[in-house]
Every structure is written in structure tokens, then in C-alpha cells.
Short mmCIF file of C-alpha atoms and ligand atoms in Angstrom, two decimals:
data_model
loop_
_atom_site.label_atom_id
_atom_site.label_comp_id
_atom_site.label_asym_id
_atom_site.label_seq_id
_atom_site.Cartn_x
_atom_site.Cartn_y
_atom_site.Cartn_z
CA MET A 3 5.30 13.78 -28.23
CA GLU A 4 8.22 11.39 -28.34
CA GLU A 5 7.26 10.62 -24.82
CA GLN A 6 3.82 9.71 -25.73
CA LYS A 7 4.91 7.50 -28.85
CA LYS A 8 7.40 5.47 -26.34
CA ARG A 9 4.36 4.87 -23.87
CA ASN A 10 2.02 4.04 -26.61
CA VAL A 11 4.60 1.42 -27.90
CA CYS A 12 5.14 0.16 -24.42
CA SER A 13 1.48 -0.14 -23.73
CA LEU A 14 0.87 -2.14 -26.98
CA LEU A 15 3.58 -4.63 -26.19
CA GLN A 16 2.50 -5.01 -22.63
CA ALA A 17 -1.08 -5.68 -23.78
CA ALA A 18 0.18 -8.59 -26.06
CA GLU A 19 1.25 -10.36 -22.86
CA GLY A 20 4.50 -11.86 -24.31
CA SER A 21 3.24 -12.51 -27.80
CA PHE A 22 5.01 -11.08 -30.87
CA LEU A 23 3.61 -8.01 -32.72
CA SER A 24 4.84 -6.99 -36.03
CA GLY A 25 6.43 -3.54 -36.64
CA GLU A 26 3.98 -3.18 -39.32
CA GLU A 27 0.90 -3.95 -37.30
CA MET A 28 2.00 -1.69 -34.43
CA ALA A 29 2.90 1.29 -36.77
CA ALA A 30 -0.52 1.09 -38.13
CA ALA A 31 -2.11 0.79 -34.69
CA LEU A 32 -0.43 3.80 -33.52
CA GLY A 33 -0.48 5.97 -36.72
CA ILE A 34 3.45 6.17 -36.86
CA SER A 35 6.13 4.69 -39.13
CA ARG A 36 7.89 1.38 -38.51
CA ALA A 37 11.16 3.30 -38.03
CA ALA A 38 9.46 5.32 -35.32
CA VAL A 39 8.36 2.07 -33.70
CA TRP A 40 11.98 0.68 -33.67
CA LYS A 41 13.09 4.06 -32.36
CA GLN A 42 10.85 3.88 -29.31
CA VAL A 43 11.78 0.23 -28.82
CA LYS A 44 15.36 1.24 -28.46
CA ARG A 45 14.50 3.98 -26.03
CA LEU A 46 12.63 1.52 -23.97
CA ARG A 47 15.46 -0.89 -23.85
CA GLY A 48 17.62 1.83 -22.80
CA GLN A 49 15.14 2.26 -19.57
CA GLY A 50 15.55 -1.48 -18.57
CA TYR A 51 12.63 -2.94 -20.77
CA GLU A 52 13.64 -6.11 -22.29
CA ILE A 53 12.25 -6.52 -25.65
CA GLU A 54 13.02 -9.26 -28.11
CA ALA A 55 13.05 -8.21 -31.95
CA VAL A 56 12.93 -10.88 -34.51
CA THR A 57 13.45 -10.22 -38.18
CA ASN A 58 10.17 -10.79 -40.23
CA VAL A 59 8.38 -11.54 -37.08
CA GLY A 60 8.34 -8.51 -34.63
CA TYR A 61 8.57 -7.45 -31.06
CA ARG A 62 7.94 -9.05 -27.96
CA MET A 63 7.95 -7.61 -24.39
CA VAL A 64 9.93 -10.11 -22.25
CA ALA A 65 10.53 -8.05 -19.06
CA CYS A 66 9.56 -4.80 -17.66
CA PRO A 67 11.97 -3.03 -15.35
CA ASP A 68 10.94 -3.16 -11.69
CA THR A 69 10.38 0.60 -11.22
CA LEU A 70 7.05 2.22 -10.45
CA ASP A 71 5.86 3.94 -13.64
CA VAL A 72 3.37 6.59 -13.18
CA TYR A 73 2.03 6.22 -16.72
CA ALA A 74 1.66 2.54 -16.31
CA ILE A 75 -0.38 2.87 -13.04
CA LYS A 76 -2.55 5.51 -14.74
CA GLN A 77 -3.23 3.32 -17.57
CA LEU A 78 -4.04 0.30 -15.36
CA LEU A 79 -6.50 2.77 -13.30
CA GLY A 80 -8.32 3.69 -16.54
CA ASN A 81 -10.67 6.60 -15.75
CA HIS A 82 -10.51 6.46 -12.04
CA PRO A 83 -11.31 9.67 -10.12
CA TRP A 84 -7.94 9.68 -8.56
CA ARG A 85 -5.80 8.95 -11.59
CA ASP A 86 -4.92 12.59 -12.10
CA THR A 87 -3.66 13.14 -8.51
CA ILE A 88 -0.87 10.47 -8.37
CA THR A 89 2.66 11.38 -7.86
CA VAL A 90 5.44 8.68 -8.14
CA LEU A 91 8.99 9.72 -6.96
CA GLU A 92 12.20 7.63 -7.10
CA CYS A 93 13.28 8.56 -3.65
CA VAL A 94 11.61 10.57 -0.70
CA ASP A 95 12.35 10.77 2.94
CA SER A 96 8.83 9.52 3.73
CA THR A 97 5.58 9.60 1.42
CA ASN A 98 3.57 10.24 4.58
CA SER A 99 5.68 13.44 5.39
CA LEU A 100 5.42 14.56 1.63
CA ALA A 101 1.47 14.11 1.66
CA LYS A 102 1.49 16.43 4.72
CA VAL A 103 3.35 18.91 3.25
CA GLN A 104 1.35 18.84 0.05
CA ALA A 105 -1.79 18.89 2.27
CA LEU A 106 -0.76 22.32 3.60
CA GLN A 107 -0.35 23.38 0.00
CA ALA A 108 -4.01 22.67 -0.82
CA ALA A 109 -3.57 19.24 -2.54
CA PRO A 110 -6.80 17.71 -3.17
CA HIS A 111 -8.74 14.85 -1.49
CA GLY A 112 -7.67 11.62 -3.20
CA SER A 113 -3.94 12.61 -3.68
CA VAL A 114 -1.78 9.56 -3.78
CA TYR A 115 1.98 9.58 -3.11
CA MET A 116 4.45 6.78 -3.93
CA ALA A 117 8.13 6.27 -4.02
CA ASP A 118 10.53 3.54 -5.12
CA GLU A 119 12.64 4.21 -2.02
CA GLN A 120 12.09 5.95 1.46
CA THR A 121 15.12 7.15 3.40
CA GLY A 122 13.20 7.94 6.35
CA GLY A 123 10.09 5.69 6.27
CA ARG A 124 8.17 5.98 9.62
CA GLY A 125 5.99 3.53 11.44
CA ARG A 126 3.97 3.84 14.54
CA LEU A 127 5.34 4.73 17.98
CA GLY A 128 8.39 6.58 16.45
CA ARG A 129 9.65 3.29 14.84
CA SER A 130 11.32 3.56 11.42
CA PHE A 131 9.99 1.35 8.43
CA ILE A 132 12.79 0.24 6.33
CA SER A 133 12.15 1.02 2.65
CA PRO A 134 14.85 -0.33 0.21
CA ARG A 135 14.76 1.06 -3.32
CA GLY A 136 12.60 -1.08 -5.73
CA GLU A 137 11.45 -3.81 -3.17
CA GLY A 138 8.49 -2.47 -1.48
CA LEU A 139 5.44 -0.47 -1.93
CA TYR A 140 5.58 2.81 0.08
CA PHE A 141 2.35 4.58 -0.44
CA SER A 142 0.49 7.50 1.18
CA LEU A 143 -3.10 8.75 0.45
CA LEU A 144 -4.34 12.08 1.32
CA LEU A 145 -8.05 12.19 2.35
CA ARG A 146 -10.10 15.38 3.40
CA PRO A 147 -13.23 13.74 4.82
CA ASP A 148 -15.90 16.22 6.02
CA CYS A 149 -16.12 15.14 9.63
CA ARG A 150 -14.32 15.72 13.13
CA PRO A 151 -11.45 13.59 14.13
CA ALA A 152 -13.42 11.87 16.76
CA GLU A 153 -15.82 10.36 14.12
CA LEU A 154 -12.78 8.43 12.73
CA PRO A 155 -11.62 6.01 15.38
CA HIS A 156 -12.08 3.06 12.88
CA ILE A 157 -10.01 4.53 10.25
CA THR A 158 -6.91 2.38 10.55
CA ALA A 159 -8.83 -0.92 10.81
CA MET A 160 -10.66 -0.03 7.64
CA VAL A 161 -7.52 0.67 5.88
CA ALA A 162 -6.08 -2.63 7.11
CA VAL A 163 -9.00 -4.40 5.58
CA ALA A 164 -8.62 -2.49 2.33
CA ALA A 165 -4.90 -3.52 2.17
CA CYS A 166 -5.91 -7.16 2.87
CA ASN A 167 -8.44 -6.85 0.02
CA ALA A 168 -5.93 -5.57 -2.35
CA LEU A 169 -3.37 -7.96 -1.35
CA GLU A 170 -5.77 -10.94 -1.75
CA GLU A 171 -6.94 -9.50 -5.29
CA VAL A 172 -3.32 -9.31 -6.51
CA CYS A 173 -1.46 -12.29 -4.61
CA SER A 174 -4.38 -14.70 -4.19
CA VAL A 175 -3.59 -14.81 -0.52
CA ARG A 176 -5.20 -12.96 2.27
CA PRO A 177 -2.90 -11.55 5.01
CA GLN A 178 -3.90 -11.55 8.64
CA ILE A 179 -3.99 -8.47 10.83
CA LYS A 180 -2.25 -8.08 14.22
CA TRP A 181 -4.10 -5.52 16.11
CA THR A 182 -4.03 -2.73 15.18
CA ASN A 183 -2.00 -2.12 12.23
CA ASP A 184 0.29 -4.70 11.17
CA LEU A 185 -0.25 -7.08 8.27
CA LEU A 186 1.07 -10.68 8.54
CA LEU A 187 1.81 -13.64 6.35
CA GLY A 188 3.22 -16.74 7.83
CA GLU A 189 2.86 -15.24 11.26
CA LYS A 190 5.55 -12.46 10.27
CA LYS A 191 5.00 -8.90 9.23
CA ILE A 192 4.71 -7.98 5.48
CA GLY A 193 3.37 -4.55 6.01
CA GLY A 194 2.17 -1.68 8.39
CA ILE A 195 -0.18 1.26 8.35
CA LEU A 196 0.46 4.74 9.78
CA THR A 197 -2.43 7.07 9.81
CA GLU A 198 -1.83 10.79 10.61
CA LEU A 199 -4.13 13.60 10.82
CA THR A 200 -3.98 17.39 11.03
CA ALA A 201 -7.15 19.19 12.70
CA GLU A 202 -8.18 22.56 13.53
CA TRP A 203 -8.36 22.57 17.32
CA GLU A 204 -11.00 25.29 17.81
CA SER A 205 -13.49 24.13 15.35
CA GLU A 206 -12.77 20.43 15.87
CA THR A 207 -12.39 19.97 11.98
CA LEU A 208 -10.29 17.53 10.22
CA SER A 209 -7.92 19.37 7.83
CA SER A 210 -6.20 16.35 6.30
CA LEU A 211 -6.06 12.69 6.84
CA VAL A 212 -2.80 10.94 5.50
CA ILE A 213 -3.03 7.23 5.34
CA GLY A 214 0.38 5.64 4.96
CA ILE A 215 0.88 1.93 3.91
CA GLY A 216 4.23 0.30 3.49
CA ILE A 217 4.18 -3.40 2.16
CA ASN A 218 7.36 -5.58 1.88
CA CYS A 219 6.97 -6.87 -1.66
CA ASN A 220 10.05 -8.44 -3.31
CA GLN A 221 12.80 -8.41 -0.72
CA ARG A 222 14.95 -11.56 -0.41
CA THR A 223 16.33 -10.83 2.77
CA PHE A 224 15.90 -8.64 5.90
CA PRO A 225 18.41 -7.25 8.56
CA GLU A 226 19.52 -9.82 11.14
CA GLU A 227 17.47 -8.00 13.82
CA LEU A 228 14.31 -8.19 11.79
CA ARG A 229 14.47 -11.64 10.54
CA ASP A 230 12.29 -13.21 13.19
CA LYS A 231 9.64 -10.73 12.71
CA ALA A 232 9.52 -9.54 9.22
CA THR A 233 8.86 -11.23 5.85
CA SER A 234 8.05 -10.15 2.19
CA LEU A 235 5.29 -11.43 -0.30
CA LYS A 236 8.24 -12.82 -2.48
CA LEU A 237 9.67 -14.77 0.59
CA GLN A 238 6.16 -16.05 1.30
CA LEU A 239 4.83 -16.79 -2.19
CA GLY A 240 8.16 -17.87 -3.77
CA HIS A 241 7.77 -15.31 -6.62
CA SER A 242 8.10 -11.64 -7.25
CA ILE A 243 4.94 -9.49 -7.26
CA ASP A 244 3.93 -6.75 -9.49
CA ARG A 245 4.08 -3.63 -7.51
CA GLN A 246 2.22 -1.45 -9.94
CA ARG A 247 -0.82 -3.94 -10.02
CA LEU A 248 -0.63 -3.88 -6.27
CA ALA A 249 -0.63 0.01 -6.00
CA VAL A 250 -3.72 -0.02 -8.36
CA ALA A 251 -5.49 -2.46 -6.34
CA LEU A 252 -4.83 -0.40 -3.12
CA ILE A 253 -6.01 2.81 -4.81
CA GLU A 254 -9.32 1.02 -5.86
CA GLN A 255 -9.72 -0.44 -2.44
CA LEU A 256 -9.17 2.62 -0.72
CA HIS A 257 -11.25 4.65 -2.96
CA ARG A 258 -14.17 2.21 -2.14
CA MET A 259 -13.43 2.51 1.70
CA SER A 260 -13.46 6.27 1.48
CA GLN A 261 -17.05 5.87 0.00
CA GLU A 262 -18.26 3.51 2.71
CA LEU A 263 -16.40 5.14 5.67
CA PHE A 264 -19.64 6.00 7.49
CA THR A 265 -22.32 3.92 5.60
CA GLN A 266 -20.92 0.34 5.68
CA ARG A 267 -18.78 0.62 8.82
CA ASP A 268 -20.28 -2.40 10.51
CA ALA A 269 -19.40 -4.62 7.49
CA TRP A 270 -15.83 -3.47 7.49
CA MET A 271 -15.26 -3.96 11.09
CA ALA A 272 -16.81 -7.49 10.89
CA ARG A 273 -14.23 -8.15 8.30
CA TYR A 274 -11.59 -6.72 10.31
CA ALA A 275 -12.49 -9.06 13.27
CA GLY A 276 -12.36 -11.93 10.94
CA ASP A 277 -8.88 -11.07 9.70
CA CYS A 278 -7.59 -10.18 13.18
CA ILE A 279 -4.93 -12.89 14.52
CA THR A 280 -4.85 -11.29 17.95
CA ILE A 281 -8.32 -12.43 18.93
CA GLY A 282 -8.26 -15.38 21.03
CA ARG A 283 -4.55 -14.94 21.98
CA LEU A 284 -3.08 -14.05 25.23
CA VAL A 285 -1.80 -10.56 25.24
CA ARG A 286 0.15 -7.98 27.61
CA ILE A 287 -1.21 -4.54 27.74
CA HIS A 288 1.47 -2.00 28.52
CA ARG A 289 0.01 1.20 29.94
CA GLY A 290 2.85 3.40 31.09
CA GLU A 291 4.90 1.39 33.67
CA THR A 292 1.92 -1.12 34.31
CA VAL A 293 1.81 -4.39 32.31
CA LYS A 294 -1.48 -6.45 32.66
CA SER A 295 -2.08 -9.95 31.19
CA ALA A 296 -5.41 -10.60 29.18
CA ILE A 297 -7.05 -12.57 26.56
CA ALA A 298 -8.21 -10.49 23.48
CA ILE A 299 -11.92 -11.54 23.04
CA GLY A 300 -13.00 -9.23 20.16
CA ILE A 301 -13.16 -5.73 18.28
CA ASN A 302 -15.67 -3.30 18.96
CA SER A 303 -17.11 -0.77 16.22
CA ASN A 304 -14.25 1.75 16.90
CA GLY A 305 -11.63 -0.80 16.06
CA ALA A 306 -10.82 -1.11 19.85
CA LEU A 307 -9.49 -4.40 21.35
CA LEU A 308 -11.93 -6.15 23.75
CA VAL A 309 -9.94 -8.05 26.54
CA ARG A 310 -10.75 -10.15 29.44
CA TYR A 311 -8.00 -9.58 32.25
CA ASP A 312 -6.86 -12.42 34.40
CA SER A 313 -9.16 -11.09 37.13
CA GLY A 314 -12.21 -11.75 35.01
CA GLU A 315 -12.94 -8.25 34.31
CA THR A 316 -13.28 -6.93 30.74
CA GLY A 317 -11.91 -3.96 29.22
CA VAL A 318 -11.58 -1.85 25.89
CA VAL A 319 -7.96 -1.18 24.53
CA VAL A 320 -7.68 1.90 22.40
CA ALA A 321 -4.90 2.24 19.89
CA GLY A 322 -2.40 4.97 20.72
CA GLU A 323 -3.07 4.83 24.29
CA VAL A 324 -1.46 1.35 24.90
CA SER A 325 0.56 -1.01 23.10
CA VAL A 326 -0.28 -4.73 23.01
CA ARG A 327 2.38 -7.32 22.81
CA GLY A 328 1.91 -11.23 22.53
CA GLU A 329 2.65 -13.33 25.48
CA HIS A 330 4.71 -15.44 23.11
CA GLY A 331 6.93 -14.22 20.08
CA TYR A 332 5.86 -11.74 17.81
CA LEU A 333 2.32 -12.36 17.97
C1 LIG B 9 4.15 0.51 10.95
O1 LIG B 9 4.73 -0.69 10.76
O2 LIG B 9 4.11 0.93 12.29
C2 LIG B 9 3.66 1.54 10.01
C3 LIG B 9 4.45 1.46 8.87
C4 LIG B 9 3.96 2.39 7.71
C5 LIG B 9 5.07 2.59 6.62
C6 LIG B 9 4.47 3.44 5.69
S1 LIG B 9 5.46 3.40 4.05
C7 LIG B 9 4.56 4.69 3.39
C8 LIG B 9 4.35 5.67 4.51
N1 LIG B 9 5.47 6.62 4.69
C9 LIG B 9 5.96 6.42 5.86
O3 LIG B 9 6.89 7.13 6.12
N2 LIG B 9 5.37 5.52 6.55
C10 LIG B 9 4.18 4.94 5.97
#
């Protein structure tokens, strides 16, 4: 009851977008007393909200704490079909690991897991994904599509496009994609995608698909060894970004993606090709001990990279089988 009152007071002040609301009008709107409004304002202040109070004028929300608030996220989502399956934690080893454990315990299609901090964030090829508290978006989505794993070679590419759409919507800037799963701004990495699936071998059915997305949002700096390669939205745009709005945009985009997984595949892959910075670049293809030089010439409908080797032969490079590194620097 008290929690609900606090959330209502918070929502009202947030909706006023920095304008003053009198204690009286807030009390009337919420059906509580003015003393109860004041009590909730004090509780919100205790939780890091900056709320100005002026005698005979009212209250004004000056700043919200930079934590992920599940109620605020749900409110922004309205009656979205996934709003009741969202979990937000302060700290977890990895949201992907959590989603996989929850998948084994029958968590439904559309379950979303986010954390303010990850202590063991994971990337592709056994790399770690550094996930400092309050600075990035660490997000995993559990899907249970009714198909075989072999029918989803294009999943990471579609997720990359969904993430670019969400970032463009919230930050007014569209990242580029370094094949296969890196999101870039200013030719440095701002995020990555790790898709993991579990399947039943005998029947070749997919049990669960966990889509992990990590985005560097408000970092001001990076460890020395990453500075040449990594950046954040804040460093690129010059201002902080609202991680909750980004989370909501991501949920909406991934929901649309899940509905169009098989019906609109070509359109999504065309968008991927348009966003992919690797195309037209010289690349080195590492397959075991062998390294071959080539030029990247396109993307096929599976999200695989089409290349032309120095010999003139063309080839198809599949993620997971090889890794592609640029001839020069990070790209
Ligand atoms: C990569 O850069 O290779 C992929 C990085 C993916 C990081 C995200 S953060 C949320 C989710 N949980 C993880 O442990 N990894 C993914």
C-alpha cells in the first residue's frame, strides 16, 4: 500500500516533467491526504530522488537516481505483453546465466532479466564483458520459438538490428554493426550481443533461446587496455542517457523482432547489411591455425559474411566457425 502510494507520487512528478505540482492537486489526483504526499516525497528523497519543495507552490522532480527501477520500466511499457515477466536485479554474475537457469525452471517466453551490475558478464568466444554498476545496460531476453536451432542462423543479426533501432529511437543516433555482433559508434564498440541456446538433441527442438545484450551507456572512462576499442554513449554523445528508456525501447524492438523472425527475415537482413561496417573492408579470416585475407562483399540471408579472397575465389564465413579481424585496427 505504502509502496504503491510512493510509486504514484513518483509517477505524477515524473509526468510533470520538471514543472511544479501543488501538494493539494497531487493529493486530489491520488485520493490521499497532503500529509501522505509529503511522507512519500520524503521516502523518495531517501532513495536518491531529488525533489524540490517550495512553500505555497508545491513539489518538482529535479532528478531521478540512476538505478533501474522495475516499476518505472513497467509504467513506460504500458500494457506490453512482456511487462509482467520483467526482473530487475541490483547485481548478478550474468543476466544470460540467470536467464538460462530460469529457462530450466519453466520461465515463459518473453522473460526479461536486467541488472544494474554484472560481476561475471560474458561475451563471445569466452571473453568477459565488463559491467560496472549503474553505467551500462545488461539485458537478457528468454524466447521459446517453436522451431529447430538450424532455422535460426540469422538470429544474432536480427537482434543487432533491433538494438540499433532502439538506440536510434532513444539516442537519435544509429550505431553501426561490426560483423557479427558488435555495435559501434565512432568506430569503437558501445555494445555486444551474446545469443545462447539450449536444444534437445534427439528431437532437434529448441528448448530456449537467451539473447544477451550489453550496452555501454554512461561510462566516463574505460580500463587502459580497452580505451582504443571501447566507448560509451555518454562519451560519444556528450550527455548521459536514460537506461530505463533504452531498456523499454529494446523490449519493444525485440518483441517486434520475435514476431517477424520468419515472416520479415529479408527486410531485417537488408537492414543489417546497410548497418554493417564490415562490408567493403579488408578482413583476415582466422580458421584454426590458418589466416586468409579477403574483402567482405556482403551478407547472405543467414547473416553469414560473403567474402572474396585474394585468389579471387568467393566464400561464405559463418559466425562461430571463424573469427574475422580487420586488417587495420579494431575494424
Ligand atoms: C560480446 O561483446 O561478445 C557480447 C557481450 C554481451 C554482453 C551481455 S550483457 C548482458 C548479457 N549477460 C552476459 O553475461 N552477457 C550478455
